[in-house]
PDB file of C-alpha atoms in Angstrom:
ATOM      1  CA  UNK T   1     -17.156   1.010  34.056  1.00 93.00           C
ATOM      2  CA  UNK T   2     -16.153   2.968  30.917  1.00 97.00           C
ATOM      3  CA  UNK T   3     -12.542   3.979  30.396  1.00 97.00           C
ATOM      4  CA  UNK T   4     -13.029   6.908  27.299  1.00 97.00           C
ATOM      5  CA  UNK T   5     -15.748   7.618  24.968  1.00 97.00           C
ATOM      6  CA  UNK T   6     -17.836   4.268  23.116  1.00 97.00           C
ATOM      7  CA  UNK T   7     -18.207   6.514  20.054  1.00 97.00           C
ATOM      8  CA  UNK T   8     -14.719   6.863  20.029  1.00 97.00           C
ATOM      9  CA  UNK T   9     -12.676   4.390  21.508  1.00 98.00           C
ATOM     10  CA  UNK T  10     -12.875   3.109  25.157  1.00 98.00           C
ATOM     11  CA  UNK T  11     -12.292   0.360  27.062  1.00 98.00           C
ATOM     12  CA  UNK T  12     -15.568  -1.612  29.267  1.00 97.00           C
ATOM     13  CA  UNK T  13     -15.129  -3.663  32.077  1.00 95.00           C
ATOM     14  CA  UNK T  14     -17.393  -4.909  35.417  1.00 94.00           C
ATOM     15  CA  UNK T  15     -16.620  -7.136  38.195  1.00 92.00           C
ATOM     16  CA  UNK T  16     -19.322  -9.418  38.275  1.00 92.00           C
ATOM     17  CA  UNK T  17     -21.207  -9.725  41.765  1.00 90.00           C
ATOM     18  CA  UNK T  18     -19.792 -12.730  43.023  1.00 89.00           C
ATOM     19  CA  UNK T  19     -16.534 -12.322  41.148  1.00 89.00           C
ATOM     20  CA  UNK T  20     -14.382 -14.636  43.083  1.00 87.00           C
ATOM     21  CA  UNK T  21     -11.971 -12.341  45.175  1.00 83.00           C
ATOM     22  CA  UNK T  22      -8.779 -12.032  43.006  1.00 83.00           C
ATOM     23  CA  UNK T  23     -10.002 -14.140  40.481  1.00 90.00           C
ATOM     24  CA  UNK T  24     -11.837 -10.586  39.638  1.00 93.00           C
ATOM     25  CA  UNK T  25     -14.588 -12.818  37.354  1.00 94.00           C
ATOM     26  CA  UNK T  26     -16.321 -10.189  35.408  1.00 95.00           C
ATOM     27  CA  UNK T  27     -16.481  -8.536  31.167  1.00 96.00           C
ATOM     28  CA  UNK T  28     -14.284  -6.824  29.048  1.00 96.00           C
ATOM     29  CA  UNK T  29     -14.018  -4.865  25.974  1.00 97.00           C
ATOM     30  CA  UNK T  30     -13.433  -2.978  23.936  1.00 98.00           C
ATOM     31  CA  UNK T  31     -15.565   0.222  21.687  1.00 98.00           C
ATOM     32  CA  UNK T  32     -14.235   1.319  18.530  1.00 98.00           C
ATOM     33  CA  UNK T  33     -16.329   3.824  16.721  1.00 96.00           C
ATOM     34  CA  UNK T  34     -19.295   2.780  18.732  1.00 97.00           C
ATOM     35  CA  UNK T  35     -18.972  -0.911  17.981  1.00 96.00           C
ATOM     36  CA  UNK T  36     -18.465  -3.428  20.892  1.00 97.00           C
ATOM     37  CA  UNK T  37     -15.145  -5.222  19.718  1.00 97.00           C
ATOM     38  CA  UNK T  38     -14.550  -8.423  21.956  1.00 96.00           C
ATOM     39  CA  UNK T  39     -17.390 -11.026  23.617  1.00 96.00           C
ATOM     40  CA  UNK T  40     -18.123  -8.964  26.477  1.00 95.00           C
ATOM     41  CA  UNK T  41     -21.276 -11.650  27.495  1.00 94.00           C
ATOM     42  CA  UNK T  42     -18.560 -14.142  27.696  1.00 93.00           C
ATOM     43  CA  UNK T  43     -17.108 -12.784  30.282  1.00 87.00           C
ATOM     44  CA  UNK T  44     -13.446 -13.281  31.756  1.00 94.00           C
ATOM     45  CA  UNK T  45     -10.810 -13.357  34.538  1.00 94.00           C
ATOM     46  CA  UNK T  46      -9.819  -9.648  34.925  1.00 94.00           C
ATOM     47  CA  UNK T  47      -6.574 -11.142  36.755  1.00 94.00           C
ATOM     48  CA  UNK T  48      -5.547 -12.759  33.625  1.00 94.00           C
ATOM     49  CA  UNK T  49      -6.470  -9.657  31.998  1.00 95.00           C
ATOM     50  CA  UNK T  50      -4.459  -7.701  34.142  1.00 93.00           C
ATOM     51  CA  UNK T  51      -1.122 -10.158  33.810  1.00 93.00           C
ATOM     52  CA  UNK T  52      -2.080 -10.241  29.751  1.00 91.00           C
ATOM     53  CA  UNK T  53      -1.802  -6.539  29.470  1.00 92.00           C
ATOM     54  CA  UNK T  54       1.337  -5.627  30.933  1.00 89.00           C
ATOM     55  CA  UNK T  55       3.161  -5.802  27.695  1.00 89.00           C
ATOM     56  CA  UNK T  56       0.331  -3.930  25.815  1.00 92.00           C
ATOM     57  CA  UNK T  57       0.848  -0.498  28.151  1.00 91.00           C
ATOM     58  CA  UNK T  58       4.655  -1.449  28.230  1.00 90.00           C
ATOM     59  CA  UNK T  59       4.351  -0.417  24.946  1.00 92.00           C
ATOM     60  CA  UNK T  60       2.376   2.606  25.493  1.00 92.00           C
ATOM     61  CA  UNK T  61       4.142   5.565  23.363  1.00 91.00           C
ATOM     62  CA  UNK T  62       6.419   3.503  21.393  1.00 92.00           C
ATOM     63  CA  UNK T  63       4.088   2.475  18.474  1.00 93.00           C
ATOM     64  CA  UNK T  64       5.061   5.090  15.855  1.00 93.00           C
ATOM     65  CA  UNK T  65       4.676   3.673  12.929  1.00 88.00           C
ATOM     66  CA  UNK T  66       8.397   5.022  10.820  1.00 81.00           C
ATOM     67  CA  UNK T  67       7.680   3.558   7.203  1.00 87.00           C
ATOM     68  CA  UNK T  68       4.339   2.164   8.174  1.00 90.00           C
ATOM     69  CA  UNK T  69       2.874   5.598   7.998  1.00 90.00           C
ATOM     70  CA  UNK T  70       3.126   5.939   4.039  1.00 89.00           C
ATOM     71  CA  UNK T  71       0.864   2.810   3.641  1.00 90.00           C
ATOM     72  CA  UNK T  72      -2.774   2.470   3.774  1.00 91.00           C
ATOM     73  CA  UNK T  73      -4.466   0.841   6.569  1.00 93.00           C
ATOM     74  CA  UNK T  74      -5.435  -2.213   5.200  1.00 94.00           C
ATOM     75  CA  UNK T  75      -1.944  -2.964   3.735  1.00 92.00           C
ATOM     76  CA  UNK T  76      -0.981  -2.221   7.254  1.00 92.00           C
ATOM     77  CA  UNK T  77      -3.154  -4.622   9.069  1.00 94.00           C
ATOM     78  CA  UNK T  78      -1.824  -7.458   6.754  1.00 92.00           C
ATOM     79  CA  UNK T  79       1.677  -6.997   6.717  1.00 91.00           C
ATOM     80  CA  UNK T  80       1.282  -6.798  10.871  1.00 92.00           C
ATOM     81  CA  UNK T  81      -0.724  -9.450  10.767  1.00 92.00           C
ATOM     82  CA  UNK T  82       1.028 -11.533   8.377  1.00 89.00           C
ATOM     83  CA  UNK T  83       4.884 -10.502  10.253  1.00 87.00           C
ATOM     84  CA  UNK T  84       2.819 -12.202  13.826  1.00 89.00           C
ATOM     85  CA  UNK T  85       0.583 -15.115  12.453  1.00 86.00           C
ATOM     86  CA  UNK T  86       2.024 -16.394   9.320  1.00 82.00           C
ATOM     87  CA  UNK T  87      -0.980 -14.898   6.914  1.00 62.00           C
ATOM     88  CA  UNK T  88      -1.385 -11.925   4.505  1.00 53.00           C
ATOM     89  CA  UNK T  89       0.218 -10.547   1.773  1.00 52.00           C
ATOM     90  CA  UNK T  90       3.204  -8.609   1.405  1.00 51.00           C
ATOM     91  CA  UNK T  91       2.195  -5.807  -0.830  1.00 52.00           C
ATOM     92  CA  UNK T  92       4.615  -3.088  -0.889  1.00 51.00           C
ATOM     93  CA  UNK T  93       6.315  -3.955   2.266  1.00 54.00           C
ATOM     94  CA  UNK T  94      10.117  -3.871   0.482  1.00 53.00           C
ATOM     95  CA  UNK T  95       9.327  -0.222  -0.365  1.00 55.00           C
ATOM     96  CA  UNK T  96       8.609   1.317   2.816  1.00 66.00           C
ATOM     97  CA  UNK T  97      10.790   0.784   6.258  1.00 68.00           C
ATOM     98  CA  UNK T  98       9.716  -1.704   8.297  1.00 70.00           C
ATOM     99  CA  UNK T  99      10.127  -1.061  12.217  1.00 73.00           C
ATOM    100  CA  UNK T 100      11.162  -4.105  14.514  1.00 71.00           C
ATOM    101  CA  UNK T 101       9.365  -5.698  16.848  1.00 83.00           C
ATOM    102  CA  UNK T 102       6.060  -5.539  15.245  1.00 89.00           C
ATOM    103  CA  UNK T 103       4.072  -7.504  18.022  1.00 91.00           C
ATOM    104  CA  UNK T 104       4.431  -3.768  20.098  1.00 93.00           C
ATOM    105  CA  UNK T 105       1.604  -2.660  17.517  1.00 95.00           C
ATOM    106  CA  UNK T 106      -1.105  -5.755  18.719  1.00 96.00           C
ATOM    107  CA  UNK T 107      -3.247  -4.546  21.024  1.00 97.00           C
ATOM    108  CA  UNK T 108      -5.522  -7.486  21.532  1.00 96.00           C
ATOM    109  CA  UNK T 109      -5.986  -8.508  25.080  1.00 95.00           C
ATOM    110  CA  UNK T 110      -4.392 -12.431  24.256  1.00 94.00           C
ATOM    111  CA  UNK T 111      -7.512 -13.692  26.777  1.00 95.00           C
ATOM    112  CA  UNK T 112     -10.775 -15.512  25.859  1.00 95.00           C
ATOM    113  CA  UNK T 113     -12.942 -12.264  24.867  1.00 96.00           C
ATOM    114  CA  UNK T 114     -11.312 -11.251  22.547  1.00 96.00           C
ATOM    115  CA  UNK T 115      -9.933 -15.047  20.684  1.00 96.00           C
ATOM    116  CA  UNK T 116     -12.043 -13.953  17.840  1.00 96.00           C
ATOM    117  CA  UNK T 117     -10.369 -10.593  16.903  1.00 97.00           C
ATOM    118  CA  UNK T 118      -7.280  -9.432  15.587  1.00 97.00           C
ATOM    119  CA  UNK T 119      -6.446  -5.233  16.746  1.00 98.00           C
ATOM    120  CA  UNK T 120      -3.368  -3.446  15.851  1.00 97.00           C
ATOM    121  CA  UNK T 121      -2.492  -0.009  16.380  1.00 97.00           C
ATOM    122  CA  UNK T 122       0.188   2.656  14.515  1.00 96.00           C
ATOM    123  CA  UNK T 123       1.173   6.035  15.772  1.00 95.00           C
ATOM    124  CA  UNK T 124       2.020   8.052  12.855  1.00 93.00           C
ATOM    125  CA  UNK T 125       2.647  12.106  13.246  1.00 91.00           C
ATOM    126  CA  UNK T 126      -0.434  12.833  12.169  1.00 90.00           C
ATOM    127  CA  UNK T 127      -2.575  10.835  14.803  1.00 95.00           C
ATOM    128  CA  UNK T 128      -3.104   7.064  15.494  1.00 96.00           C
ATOM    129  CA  UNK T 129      -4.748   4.343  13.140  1.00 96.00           C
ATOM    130  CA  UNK T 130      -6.900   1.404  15.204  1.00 97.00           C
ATOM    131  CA  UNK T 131      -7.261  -1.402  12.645  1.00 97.00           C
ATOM    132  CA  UNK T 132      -9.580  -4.641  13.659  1.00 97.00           C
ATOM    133  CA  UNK T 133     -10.911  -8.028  11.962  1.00 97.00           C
ATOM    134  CA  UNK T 134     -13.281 -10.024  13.635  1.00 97.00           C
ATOM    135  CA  UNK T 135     -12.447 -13.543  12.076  1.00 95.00           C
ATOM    136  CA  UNK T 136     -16.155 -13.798  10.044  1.00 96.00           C
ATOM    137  CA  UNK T 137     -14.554 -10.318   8.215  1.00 95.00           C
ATOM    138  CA  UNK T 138     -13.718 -10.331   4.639  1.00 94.00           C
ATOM    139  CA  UNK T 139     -11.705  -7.325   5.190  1.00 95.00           C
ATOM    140  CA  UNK T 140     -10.522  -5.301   8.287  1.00 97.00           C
ATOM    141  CA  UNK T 141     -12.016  -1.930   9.721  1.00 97.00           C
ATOM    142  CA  UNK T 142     -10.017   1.296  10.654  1.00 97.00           C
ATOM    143  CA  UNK T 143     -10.797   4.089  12.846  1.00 97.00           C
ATOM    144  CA  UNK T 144      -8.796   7.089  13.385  1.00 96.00           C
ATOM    145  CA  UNK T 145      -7.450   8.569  16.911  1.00 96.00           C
ATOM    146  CA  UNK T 146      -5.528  11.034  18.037  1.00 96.00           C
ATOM    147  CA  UNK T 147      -2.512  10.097  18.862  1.00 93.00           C
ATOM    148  CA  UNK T 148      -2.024   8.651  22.635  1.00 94.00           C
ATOM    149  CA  UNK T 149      -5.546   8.631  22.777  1.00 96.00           C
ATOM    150  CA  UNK T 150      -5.239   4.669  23.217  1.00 97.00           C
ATOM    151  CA  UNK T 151      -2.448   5.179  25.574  1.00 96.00           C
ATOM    152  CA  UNK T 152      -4.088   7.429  27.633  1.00 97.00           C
ATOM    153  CA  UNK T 153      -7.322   5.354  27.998  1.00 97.00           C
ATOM    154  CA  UNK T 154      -5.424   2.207  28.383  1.00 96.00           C
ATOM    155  CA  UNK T 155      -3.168   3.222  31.062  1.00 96.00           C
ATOM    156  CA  UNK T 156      -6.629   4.421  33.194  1.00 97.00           C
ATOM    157  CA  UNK T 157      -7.966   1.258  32.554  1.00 96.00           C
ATOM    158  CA  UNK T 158      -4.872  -0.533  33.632  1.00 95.00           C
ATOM    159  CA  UNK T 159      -4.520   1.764  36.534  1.00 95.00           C
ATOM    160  CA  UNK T 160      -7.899   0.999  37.544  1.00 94.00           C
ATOM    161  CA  UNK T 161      -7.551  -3.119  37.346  1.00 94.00           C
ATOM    162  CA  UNK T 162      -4.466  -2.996  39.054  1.00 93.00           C
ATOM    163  CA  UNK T 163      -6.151  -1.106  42.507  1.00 92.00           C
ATOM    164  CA  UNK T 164      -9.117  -3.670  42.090  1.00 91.00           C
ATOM    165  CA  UNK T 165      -6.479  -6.407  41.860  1.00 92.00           C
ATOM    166  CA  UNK T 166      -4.172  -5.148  44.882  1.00 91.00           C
ATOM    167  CA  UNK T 167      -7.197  -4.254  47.038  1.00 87.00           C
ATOM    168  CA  UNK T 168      -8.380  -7.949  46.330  1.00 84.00           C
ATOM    169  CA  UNK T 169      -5.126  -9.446  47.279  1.00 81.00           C
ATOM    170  CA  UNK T 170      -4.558  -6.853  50.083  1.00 72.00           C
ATOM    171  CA  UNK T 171      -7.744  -8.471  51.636  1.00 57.00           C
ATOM    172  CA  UNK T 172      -6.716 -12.193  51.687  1.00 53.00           C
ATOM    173  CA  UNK T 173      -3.962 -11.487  53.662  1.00 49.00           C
TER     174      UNK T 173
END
């Protein structure tokens, strides 16, 4: 099932046949300017997904960017990247305003799909920046959105999982 549009961004998931009641055994991920971003062969549990991605559409709305904005993308990625993990530079970081709580800007489902991959994303006023590194990467990738466009599609998708989820554990009762 495909939550938005592949060329654009969207979000992929299918239960697999035997998928294990409300384990919900199945794949997951994500398209970003019509590349597959996360193992989707791997597959995953889409419960875990589910309990992973609370905080992700928590944060649905609140991920304008404030000083953020007047940087490129790849300065952004690293300073984001390098507030959360320890690594990257700070390049002009003390000249722009930094907003708190920078882990509200990671939208990487924290399950096995996507171990490989860093995502953030930035709401400026202008529209929303998707930055991604798959760990081979030299250097990130960026794709523009409109903004809430993420939002939007996540919150389907999360919609969705949820029903799948509560009809599963509806059923073993």
């Amino acid at each position: 099932m495909l939550f938005g549009d592949a060329s654009s961004f969207a979000i992929e998931y299918d239960l697999d046949r035997e998928f294990g009641g409300e384990w919900l055994f199945g794949k997951m991920c994500y398209w970003i300017g019509g590349s597959r971003i996360g193992n989707y062969d791997l597959g995953t549990s889409l419960r875990d997904v589910l309990f992973q991605i609370k905080y992700i559409g928590h944060c649905c709305g609140d991920r304008f960017g404030e000083g953020l904005c007047k940087i490129g993308p790849e300065e952004i990625f690293y300073l984001i990247d390098g507030a959360l993990y320890g690594e990257g530079g700070e390049g002009s970081s003390a000249l722009i305003k930094i907003p708190d709580d920078l882990a509200r800007y990671d939208v990487r489902v924290p399950v096995d799909v996507f171990d490989e991959w860093k995502i953030y994303l930035v709401d400026c006023e202008q529209g929303a920046m998707l930055m991604y590194k798959h760990e081979d990467e030299k250097k990130p990738s960026f794709y523009s959105l409109p903004k809430y466009r993420f939002d939007k599609i996540f919150l389907d998708f999360y919609g969705r999982l949820e029903s799948d989820y509560e009809k599963e554990t509806f059923l073993d009762k």
